[in-house]
mmCIF file of C-alpha atoms in Angstrom:
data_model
loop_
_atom_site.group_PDB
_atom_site.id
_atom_site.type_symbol
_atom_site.label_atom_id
_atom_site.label_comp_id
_atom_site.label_asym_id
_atom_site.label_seq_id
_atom_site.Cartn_x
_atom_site.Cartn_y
_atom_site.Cartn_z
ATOM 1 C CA UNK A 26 148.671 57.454 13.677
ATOM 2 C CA UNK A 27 150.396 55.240 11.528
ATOM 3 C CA UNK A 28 150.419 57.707 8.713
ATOM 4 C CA UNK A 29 152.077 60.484 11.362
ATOM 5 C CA UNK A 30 154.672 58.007 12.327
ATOM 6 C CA UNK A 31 155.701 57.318 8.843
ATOM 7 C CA UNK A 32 156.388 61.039 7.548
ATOM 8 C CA UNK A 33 156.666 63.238 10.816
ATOM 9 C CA UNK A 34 159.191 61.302 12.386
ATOM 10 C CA UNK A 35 160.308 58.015 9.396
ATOM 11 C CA UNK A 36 163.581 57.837 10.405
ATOM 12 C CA UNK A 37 163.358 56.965 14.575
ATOM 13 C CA UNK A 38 162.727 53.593 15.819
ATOM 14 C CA UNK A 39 159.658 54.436 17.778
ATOM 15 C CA UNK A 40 157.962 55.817 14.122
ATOM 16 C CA UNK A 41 158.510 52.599 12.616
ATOM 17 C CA UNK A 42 157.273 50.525 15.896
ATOM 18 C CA UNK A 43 154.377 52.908 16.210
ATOM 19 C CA UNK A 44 153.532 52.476 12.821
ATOM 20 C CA UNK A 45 153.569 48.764 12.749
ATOM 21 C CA UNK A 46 151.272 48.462 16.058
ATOM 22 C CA UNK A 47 148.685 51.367 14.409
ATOM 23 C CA UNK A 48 148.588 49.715 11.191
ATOM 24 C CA UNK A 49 145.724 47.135 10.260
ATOM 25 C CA UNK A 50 147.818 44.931 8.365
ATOM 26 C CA UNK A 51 150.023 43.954 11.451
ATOM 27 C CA UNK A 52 147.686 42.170 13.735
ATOM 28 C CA UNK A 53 149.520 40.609 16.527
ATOM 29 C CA UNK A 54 152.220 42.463 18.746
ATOM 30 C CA UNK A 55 154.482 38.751 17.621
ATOM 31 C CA UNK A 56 153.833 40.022 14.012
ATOM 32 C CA UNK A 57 154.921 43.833 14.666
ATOM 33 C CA UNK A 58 158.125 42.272 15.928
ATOM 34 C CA UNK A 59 158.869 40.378 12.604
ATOM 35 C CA UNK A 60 158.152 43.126 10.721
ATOM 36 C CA UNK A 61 159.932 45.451 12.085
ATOM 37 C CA UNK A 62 163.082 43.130 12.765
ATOM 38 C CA UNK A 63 163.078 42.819 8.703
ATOM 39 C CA UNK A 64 162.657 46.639 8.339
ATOM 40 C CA UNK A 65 165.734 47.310 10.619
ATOM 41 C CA UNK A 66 167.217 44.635 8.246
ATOM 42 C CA UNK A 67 166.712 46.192 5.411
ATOM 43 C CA UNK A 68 168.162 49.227 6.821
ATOM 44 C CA UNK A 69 171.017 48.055 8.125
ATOM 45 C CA UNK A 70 169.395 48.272 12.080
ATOM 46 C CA UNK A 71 171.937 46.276 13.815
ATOM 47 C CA UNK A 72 170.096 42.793 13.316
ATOM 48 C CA UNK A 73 172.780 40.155 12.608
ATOM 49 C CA UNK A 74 171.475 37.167 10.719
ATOM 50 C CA UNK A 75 172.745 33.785 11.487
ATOM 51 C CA UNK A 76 173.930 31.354 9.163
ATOM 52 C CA UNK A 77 172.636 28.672 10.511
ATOM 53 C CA UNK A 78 168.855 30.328 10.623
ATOM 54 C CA UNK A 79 167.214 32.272 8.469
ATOM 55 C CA UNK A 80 165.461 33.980 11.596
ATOM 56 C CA UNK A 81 167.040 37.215 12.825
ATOM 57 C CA UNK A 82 169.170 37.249 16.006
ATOM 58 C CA UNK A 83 170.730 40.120 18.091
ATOM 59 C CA UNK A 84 173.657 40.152 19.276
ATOM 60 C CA UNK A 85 174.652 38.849 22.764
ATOM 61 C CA UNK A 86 176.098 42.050 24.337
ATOM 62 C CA UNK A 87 172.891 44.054 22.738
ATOM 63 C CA UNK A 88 169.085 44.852 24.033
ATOM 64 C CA UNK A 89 166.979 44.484 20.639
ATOM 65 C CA UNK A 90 164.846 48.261 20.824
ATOM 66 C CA UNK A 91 162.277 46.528 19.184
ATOM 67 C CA UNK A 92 161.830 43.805 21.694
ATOM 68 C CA UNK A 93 162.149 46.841 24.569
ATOM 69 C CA UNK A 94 159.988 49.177 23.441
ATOM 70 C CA UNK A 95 157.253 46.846 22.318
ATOM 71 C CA UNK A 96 156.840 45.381 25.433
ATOM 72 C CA UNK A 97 156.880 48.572 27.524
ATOM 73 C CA UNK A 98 154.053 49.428 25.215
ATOM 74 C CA UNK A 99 152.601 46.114 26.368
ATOM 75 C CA UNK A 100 152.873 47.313 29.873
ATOM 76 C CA UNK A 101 150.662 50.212 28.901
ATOM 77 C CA UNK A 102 151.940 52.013 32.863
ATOM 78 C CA UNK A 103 149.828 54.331 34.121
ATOM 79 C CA UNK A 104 150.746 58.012 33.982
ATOM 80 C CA UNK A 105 152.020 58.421 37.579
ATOM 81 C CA UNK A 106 149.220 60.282 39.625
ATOM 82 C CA UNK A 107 150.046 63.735 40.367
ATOM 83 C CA UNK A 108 150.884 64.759 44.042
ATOM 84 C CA UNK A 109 148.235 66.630 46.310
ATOM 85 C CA UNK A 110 149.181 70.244 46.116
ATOM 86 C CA UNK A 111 150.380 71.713 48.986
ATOM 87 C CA UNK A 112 147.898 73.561 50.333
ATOM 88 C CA UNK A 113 143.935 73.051 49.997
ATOM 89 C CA UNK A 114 141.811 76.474 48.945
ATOM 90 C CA UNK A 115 139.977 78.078 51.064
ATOM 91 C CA UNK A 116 136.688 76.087 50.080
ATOM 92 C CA UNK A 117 138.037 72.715 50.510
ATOM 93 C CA UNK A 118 139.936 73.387 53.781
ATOM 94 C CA UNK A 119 136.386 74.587 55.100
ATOM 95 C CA UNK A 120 135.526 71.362 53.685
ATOM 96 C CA UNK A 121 137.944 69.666 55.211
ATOM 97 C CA UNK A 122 136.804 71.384 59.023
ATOM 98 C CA UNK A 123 133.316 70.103 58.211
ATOM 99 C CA UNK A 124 134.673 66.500 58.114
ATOM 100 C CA UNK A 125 136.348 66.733 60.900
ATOM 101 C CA UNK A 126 133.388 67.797 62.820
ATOM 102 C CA UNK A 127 131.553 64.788 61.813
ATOM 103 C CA UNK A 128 134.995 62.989 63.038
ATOM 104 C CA UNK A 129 135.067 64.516 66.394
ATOM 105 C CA UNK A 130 131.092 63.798 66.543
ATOM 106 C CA UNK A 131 131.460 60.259 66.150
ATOM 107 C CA UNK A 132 134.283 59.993 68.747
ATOM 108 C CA UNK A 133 133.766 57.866 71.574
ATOM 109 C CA UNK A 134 133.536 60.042 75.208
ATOM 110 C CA UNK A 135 136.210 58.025 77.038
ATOM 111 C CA UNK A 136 138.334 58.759 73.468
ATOM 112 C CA UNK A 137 137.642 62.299 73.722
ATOM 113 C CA UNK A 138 138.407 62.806 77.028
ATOM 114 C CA UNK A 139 141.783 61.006 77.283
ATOM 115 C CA UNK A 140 143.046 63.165 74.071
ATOM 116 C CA UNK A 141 141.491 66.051 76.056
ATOM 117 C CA UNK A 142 143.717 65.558 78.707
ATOM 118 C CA UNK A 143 146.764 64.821 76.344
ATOM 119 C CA UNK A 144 146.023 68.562 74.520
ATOM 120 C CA UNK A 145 145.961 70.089 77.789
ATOM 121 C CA UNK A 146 149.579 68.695 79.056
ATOM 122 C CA UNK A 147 150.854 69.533 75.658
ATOM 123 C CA UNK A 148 149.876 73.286 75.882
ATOM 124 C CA UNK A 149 151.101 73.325 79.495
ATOM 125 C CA UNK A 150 154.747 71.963 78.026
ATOM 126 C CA UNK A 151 154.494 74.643 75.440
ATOM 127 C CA UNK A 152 153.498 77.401 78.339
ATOM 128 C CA UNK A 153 155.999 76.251 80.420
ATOM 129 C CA UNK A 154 158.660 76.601 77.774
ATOM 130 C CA UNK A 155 157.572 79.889 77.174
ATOM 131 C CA UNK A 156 157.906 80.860 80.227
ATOM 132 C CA UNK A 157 161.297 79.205 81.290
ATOM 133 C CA UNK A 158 162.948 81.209 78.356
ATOM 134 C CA UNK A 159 161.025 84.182 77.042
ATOM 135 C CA UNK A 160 159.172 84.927 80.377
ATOM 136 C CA UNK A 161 162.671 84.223 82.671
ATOM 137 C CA UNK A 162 164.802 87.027 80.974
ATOM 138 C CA UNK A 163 164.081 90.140 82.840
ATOM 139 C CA UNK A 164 167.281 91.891 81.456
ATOM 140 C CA UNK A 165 166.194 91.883 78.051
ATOM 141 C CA UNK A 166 162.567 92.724 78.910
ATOM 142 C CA UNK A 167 164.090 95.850 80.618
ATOM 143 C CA UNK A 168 166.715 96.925 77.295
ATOM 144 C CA UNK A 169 164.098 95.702 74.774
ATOM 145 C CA UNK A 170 160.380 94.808 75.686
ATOM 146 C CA UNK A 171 159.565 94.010 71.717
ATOM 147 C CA UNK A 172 162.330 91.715 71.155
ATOM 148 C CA UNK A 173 161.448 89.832 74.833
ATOM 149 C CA UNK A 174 157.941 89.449 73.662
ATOM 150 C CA UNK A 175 158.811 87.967 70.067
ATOM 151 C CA UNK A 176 161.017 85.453 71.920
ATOM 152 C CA UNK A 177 158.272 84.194 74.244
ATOM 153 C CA UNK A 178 155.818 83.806 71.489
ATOM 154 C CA UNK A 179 158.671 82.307 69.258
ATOM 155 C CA UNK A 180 159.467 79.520 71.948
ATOM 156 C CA UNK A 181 156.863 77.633 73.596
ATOM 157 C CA UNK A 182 152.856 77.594 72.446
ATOM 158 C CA UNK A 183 154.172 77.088 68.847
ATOM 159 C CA UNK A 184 155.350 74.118 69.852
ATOM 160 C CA UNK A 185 152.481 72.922 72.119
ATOM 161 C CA UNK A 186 149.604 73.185 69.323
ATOM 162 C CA UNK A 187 152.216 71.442 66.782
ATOM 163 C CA UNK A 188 151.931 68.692 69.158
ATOM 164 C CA UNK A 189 148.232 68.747 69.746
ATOM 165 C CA UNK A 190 148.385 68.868 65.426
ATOM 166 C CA UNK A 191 150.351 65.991 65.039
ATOM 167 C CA UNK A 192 148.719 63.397 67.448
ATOM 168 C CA UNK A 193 145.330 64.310 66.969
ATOM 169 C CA UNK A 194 144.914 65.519 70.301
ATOM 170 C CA UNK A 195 141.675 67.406 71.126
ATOM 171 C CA UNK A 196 141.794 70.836 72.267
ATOM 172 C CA UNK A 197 139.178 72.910 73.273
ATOM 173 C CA UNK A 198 139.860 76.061 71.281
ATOM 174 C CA UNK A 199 140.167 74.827 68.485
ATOM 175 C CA UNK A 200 136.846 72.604 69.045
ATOM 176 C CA UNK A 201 134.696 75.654 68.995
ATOM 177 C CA UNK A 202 135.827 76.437 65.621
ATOM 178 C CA UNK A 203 135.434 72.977 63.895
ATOM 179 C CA UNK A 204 132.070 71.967 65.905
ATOM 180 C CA UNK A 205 130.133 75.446 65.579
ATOM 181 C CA UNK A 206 130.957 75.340 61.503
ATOM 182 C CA UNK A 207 129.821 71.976 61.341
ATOM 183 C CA UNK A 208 126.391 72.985 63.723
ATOM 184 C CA UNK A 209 125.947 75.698 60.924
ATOM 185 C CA UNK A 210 126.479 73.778 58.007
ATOM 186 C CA UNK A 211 124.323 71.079 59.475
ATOM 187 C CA UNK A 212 126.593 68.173 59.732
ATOM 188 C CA UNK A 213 126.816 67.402 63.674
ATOM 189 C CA UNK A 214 124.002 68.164 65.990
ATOM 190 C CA UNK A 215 123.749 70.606 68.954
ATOM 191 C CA UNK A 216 124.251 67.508 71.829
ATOM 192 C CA UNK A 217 127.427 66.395 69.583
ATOM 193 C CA UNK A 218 128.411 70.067 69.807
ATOM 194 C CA UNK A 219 127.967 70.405 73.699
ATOM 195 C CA UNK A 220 129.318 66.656 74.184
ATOM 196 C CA UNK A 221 132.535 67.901 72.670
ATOM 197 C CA UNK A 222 133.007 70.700 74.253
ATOM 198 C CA UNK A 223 132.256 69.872 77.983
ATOM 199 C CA UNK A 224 134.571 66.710 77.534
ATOM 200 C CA UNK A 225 137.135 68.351 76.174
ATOM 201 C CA UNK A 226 137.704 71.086 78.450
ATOM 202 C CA UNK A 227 137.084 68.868 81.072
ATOM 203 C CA UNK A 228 140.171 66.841 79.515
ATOM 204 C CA UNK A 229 142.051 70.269 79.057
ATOM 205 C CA UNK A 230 141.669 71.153 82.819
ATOM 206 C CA UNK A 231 142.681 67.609 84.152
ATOM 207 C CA UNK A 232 145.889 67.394 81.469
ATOM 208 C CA UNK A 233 146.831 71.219 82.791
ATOM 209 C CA UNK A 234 146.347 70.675 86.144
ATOM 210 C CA UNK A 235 148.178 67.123 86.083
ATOM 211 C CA UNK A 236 150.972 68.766 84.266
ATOM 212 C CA UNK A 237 151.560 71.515 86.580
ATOM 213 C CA UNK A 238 151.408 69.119 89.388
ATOM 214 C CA UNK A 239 154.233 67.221 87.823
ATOM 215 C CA UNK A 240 156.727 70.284 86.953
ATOM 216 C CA UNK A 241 156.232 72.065 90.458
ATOM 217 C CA UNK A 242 157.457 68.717 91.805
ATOM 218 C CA UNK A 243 160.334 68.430 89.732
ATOM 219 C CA UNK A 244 161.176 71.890 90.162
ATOM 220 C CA UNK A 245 160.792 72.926 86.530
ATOM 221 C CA UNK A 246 159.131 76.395 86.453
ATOM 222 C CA UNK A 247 161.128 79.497 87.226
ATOM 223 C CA UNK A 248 160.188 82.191 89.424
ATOM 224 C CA UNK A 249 158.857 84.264 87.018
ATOM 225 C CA UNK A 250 156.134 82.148 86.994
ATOM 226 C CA UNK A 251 154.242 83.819 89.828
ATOM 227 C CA UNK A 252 155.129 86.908 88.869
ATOM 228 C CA UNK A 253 152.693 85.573 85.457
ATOM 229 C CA UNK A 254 149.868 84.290 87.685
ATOM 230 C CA UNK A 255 149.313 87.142 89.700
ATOM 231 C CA UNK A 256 149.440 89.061 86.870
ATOM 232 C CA UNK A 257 146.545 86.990 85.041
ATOM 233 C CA UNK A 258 144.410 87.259 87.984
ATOM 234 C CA UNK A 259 144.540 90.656 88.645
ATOM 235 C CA UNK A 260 143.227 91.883 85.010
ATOM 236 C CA UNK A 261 139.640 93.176 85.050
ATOM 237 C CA UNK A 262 136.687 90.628 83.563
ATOM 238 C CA UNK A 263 136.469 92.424 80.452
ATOM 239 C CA UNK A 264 140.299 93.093 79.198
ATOM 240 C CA UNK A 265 140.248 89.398 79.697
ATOM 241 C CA UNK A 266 137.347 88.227 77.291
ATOM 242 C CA UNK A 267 138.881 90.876 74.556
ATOM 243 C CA UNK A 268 141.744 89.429 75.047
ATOM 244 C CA UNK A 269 140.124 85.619 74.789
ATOM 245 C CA UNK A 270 138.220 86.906 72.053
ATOM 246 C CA UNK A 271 141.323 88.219 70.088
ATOM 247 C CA UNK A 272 143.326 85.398 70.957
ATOM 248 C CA UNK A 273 141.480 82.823 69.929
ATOM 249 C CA UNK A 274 140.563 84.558 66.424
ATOM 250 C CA UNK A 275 144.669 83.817 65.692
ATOM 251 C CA UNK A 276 144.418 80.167 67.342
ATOM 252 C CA UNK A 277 141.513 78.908 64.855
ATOM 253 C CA UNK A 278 143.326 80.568 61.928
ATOM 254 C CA UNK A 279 146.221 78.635 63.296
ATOM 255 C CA UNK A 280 144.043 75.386 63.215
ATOM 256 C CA UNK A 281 142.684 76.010 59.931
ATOM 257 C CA UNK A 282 146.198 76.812 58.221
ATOM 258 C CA UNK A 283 147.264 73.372 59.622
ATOM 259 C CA UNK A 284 144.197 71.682 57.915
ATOM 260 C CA UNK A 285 144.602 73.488 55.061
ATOM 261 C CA UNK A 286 148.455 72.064 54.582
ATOM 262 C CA UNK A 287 148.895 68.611 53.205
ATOM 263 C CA UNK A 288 152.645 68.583 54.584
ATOM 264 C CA UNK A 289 154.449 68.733 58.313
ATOM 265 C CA UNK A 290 156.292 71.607 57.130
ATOM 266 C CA UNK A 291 153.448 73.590 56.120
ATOM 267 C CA UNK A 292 151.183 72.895 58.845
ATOM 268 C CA UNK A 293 154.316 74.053 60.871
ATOM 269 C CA UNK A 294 154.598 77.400 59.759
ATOM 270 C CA UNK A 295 150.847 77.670 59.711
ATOM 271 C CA UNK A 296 150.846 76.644 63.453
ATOM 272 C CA UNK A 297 154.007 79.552 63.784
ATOM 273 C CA UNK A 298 152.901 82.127 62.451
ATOM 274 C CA UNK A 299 149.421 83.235 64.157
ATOM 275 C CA UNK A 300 150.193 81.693 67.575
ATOM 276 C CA UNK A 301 153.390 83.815 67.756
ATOM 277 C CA UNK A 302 151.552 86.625 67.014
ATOM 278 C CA UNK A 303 148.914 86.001 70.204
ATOM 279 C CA UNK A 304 152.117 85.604 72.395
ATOM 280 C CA UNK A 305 153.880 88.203 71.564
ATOM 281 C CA UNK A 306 150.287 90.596 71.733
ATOM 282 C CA UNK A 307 150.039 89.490 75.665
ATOM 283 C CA UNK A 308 146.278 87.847 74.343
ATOM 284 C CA UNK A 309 144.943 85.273 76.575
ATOM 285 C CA UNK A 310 144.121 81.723 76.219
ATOM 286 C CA UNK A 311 141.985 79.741 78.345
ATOM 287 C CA UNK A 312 143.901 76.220 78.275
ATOM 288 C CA UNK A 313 147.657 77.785 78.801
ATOM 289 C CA UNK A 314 145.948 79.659 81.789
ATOM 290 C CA UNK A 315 144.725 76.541 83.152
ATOM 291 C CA UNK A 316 148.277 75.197 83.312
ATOM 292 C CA UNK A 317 150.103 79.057 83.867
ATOM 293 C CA UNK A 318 147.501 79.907 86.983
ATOM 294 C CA UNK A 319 147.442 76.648 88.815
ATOM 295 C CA UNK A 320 151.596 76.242 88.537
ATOM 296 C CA UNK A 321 152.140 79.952 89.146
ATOM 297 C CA UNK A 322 149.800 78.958 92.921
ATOM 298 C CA UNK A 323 151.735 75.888 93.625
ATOM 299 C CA UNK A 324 155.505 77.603 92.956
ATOM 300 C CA UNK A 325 154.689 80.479 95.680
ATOM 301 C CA UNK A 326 152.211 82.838 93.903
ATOM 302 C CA UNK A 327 149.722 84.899 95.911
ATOM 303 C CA UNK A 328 146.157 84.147 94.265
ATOM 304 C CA UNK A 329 143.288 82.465 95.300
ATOM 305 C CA UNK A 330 141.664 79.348 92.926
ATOM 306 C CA UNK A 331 138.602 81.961 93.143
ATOM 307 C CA UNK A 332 140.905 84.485 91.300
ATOM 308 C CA UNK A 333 142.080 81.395 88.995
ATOM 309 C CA UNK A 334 138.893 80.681 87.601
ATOM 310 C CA UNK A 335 136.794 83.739 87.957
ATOM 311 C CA UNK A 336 138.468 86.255 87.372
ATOM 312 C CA UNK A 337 140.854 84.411 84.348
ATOM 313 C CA UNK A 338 139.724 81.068 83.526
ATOM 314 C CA UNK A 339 135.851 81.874 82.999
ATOM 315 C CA UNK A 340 135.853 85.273 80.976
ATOM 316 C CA UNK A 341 139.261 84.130 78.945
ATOM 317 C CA UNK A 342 136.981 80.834 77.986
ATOM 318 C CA UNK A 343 133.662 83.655 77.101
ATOM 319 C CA UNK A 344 136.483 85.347 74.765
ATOM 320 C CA UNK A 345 138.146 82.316 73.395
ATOM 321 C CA UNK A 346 134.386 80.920 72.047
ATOM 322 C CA UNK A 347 133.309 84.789 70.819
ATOM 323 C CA UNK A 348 136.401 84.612 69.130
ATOM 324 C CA UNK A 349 135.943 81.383 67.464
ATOM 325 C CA UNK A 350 132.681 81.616 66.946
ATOM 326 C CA UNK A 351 131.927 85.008 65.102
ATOM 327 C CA UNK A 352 135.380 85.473 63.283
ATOM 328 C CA UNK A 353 136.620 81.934 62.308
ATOM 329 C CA UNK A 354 133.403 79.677 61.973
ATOM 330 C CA UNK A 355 130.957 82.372 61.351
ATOM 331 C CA UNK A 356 132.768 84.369 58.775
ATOM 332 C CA UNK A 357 133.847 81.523 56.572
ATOM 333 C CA UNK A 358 130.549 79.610 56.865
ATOM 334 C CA UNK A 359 129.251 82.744 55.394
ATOM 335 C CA UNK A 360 131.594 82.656 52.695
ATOM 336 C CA UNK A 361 132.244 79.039 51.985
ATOM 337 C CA UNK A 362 129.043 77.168 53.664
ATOM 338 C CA UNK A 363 126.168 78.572 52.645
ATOM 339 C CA UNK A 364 125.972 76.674 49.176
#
């Protein structure tokens, strides 16, 4: 090193500092100092000599570069640890579901159940958006049905699973997914898999219904709202588990995206992108049905709670964990989990 310093690069002061430290002869980081303080002498370095001393002193306006760069080599700093990349590979975000699973298996009942009941208010706020602004604009669903449909997926259930996201909420949908890997891969058991689901869509149902109890009271809904429910009940048992089935298929990928992204603004767009798509498809979701159906019966709508649940509810909730099940957990436990 000290022979590098010397001939690659003899005329900087880091060579000659380098070389000093490197070479055997120096010894001590006090001794590399004297040297080098006499070698800038000799070579004119800016080193004033006082005559009073024969010791070398700097001048009073100046930072010696010996004394500066000698002790930041002192220091030795760490090279500054790289940031996380933005998004995690396929592998590790599978990874990263299993983890969770083992999170959400540990989770205390009462736990799970209160952020059960926070999901399902914060889909409701996200249907009910949806509806108060894509769903209540009949004259552009009459000049153009495609650009009506991108605006309600656009506004409203975007936002609802970006809240469920960022709080740590538990939703059922997205439970399937992240239980059922972590059943495959062997890291929760089947009683922490049917724990978490029963709780949580018990928690889903309460926060929906509690939610739509709230906004029919304040007024909030529009009238198109009925117009939504009776439409929902009315479809036959199996358009609505294909449509469950499909739906749910874009709300895991949604979920995974967001685990995959180690920033808000990635897990964002991750959250955007597929739930937009169900939206603007007409696909059906169990947990925005719980609060859409319920609401759409309290503002006016004519449909029974028989209609609600068996005719909507129960085969949306058969498609939603088909959905999750074979196409999101399945297919990348295949892939990824098998090892």
């Amino acid at each position: 090193c000290a022979v590098l310093c010397r001939h690659s690069f003899r005329h900087t002061h880091k060579s000659r500092i380098m070389a000093a430290l490197c070479s055997r002869r120096v010894g001590t980081i006090s001794n590399a100092r004297r040297v080098l303080r006499r070698q800038l002498q000799q070579r004119g370095g800016g080193v004033v000599i006082s005559s009073s001393s024969a010791k070398p002193s700097l001048p009073p306006t100046d930072v010696s570069p010996i004394d500066d760069m000698v002790t930041k080599w002192e220091r030795k700093e760490p090279a500054s640890t790289p940031p996380p990349p933005n998004a995690l590979p396929p592998k590790a975000t599978f990874g990263a579901v299993l983890k969770a699973s083992q999170m959400k298996a540990n989770m205390k009942t009462d736990t799970l159940f209160v952020l059960g009941i926070a999901a399902g208010a914060l889909i409701g706020f996200g249907a009910l958006l949806m509806n108060n602004v894509g769903g209540s604009s009949p004259a552009l669903m009459a000049a153009n049905p495609g650009a009506c449909n991108f605006l309600k997926g656009a506004v409203g259930l975007p936002t609802g699973l970006f809240m469920v996201v960022m709080t740590g909420a538990e939703l059922f949908t997205g439970n399937v997914m992240v239980m059922l890997s972590g059943l495959l891969a062997k890291t929760v058991q089947t009683a922490d898999l049917v724990r978490n689901w029963v709780v949580s869509y018990a928690g889903n149902l309460v926060g929906s219904l509690l939610l739509a109890c709230i906004a029919t009271v304040g007024q909030v809904p529009t009238a198109a709202i009925t117009k939504v429910a009776a439409t929902k009940a009315a479809l036959p048992f199996t358009v609505c588990v294909a449509k469950g089935l499909m739906c749910n298929w874009l709300v895991c990928l949604a979920v995974w995206g967001a685990m995959a992204s180690n920033t808000v603004a990635g897990k964002a767009a991750a959250i955007f992108l597929p739930i937009s798509a169900f939206i603007a498809l007409g696909l059906e979701h169990s947990v925005a049905n719980m609060f859409l159906l319920p609401c759409g019966k309290m503002m006016g709508a004519d449909v029974t709670w028989k209609q609600i649940f068996a005719n909507n509810i129960l085969p949306v909730t058969i498609g939603n964990v088909l959905g999750a099940a074979v196409f999101v957990a399945g297919i990348h436990y295949f892939a990824y989990g098998r090892e």
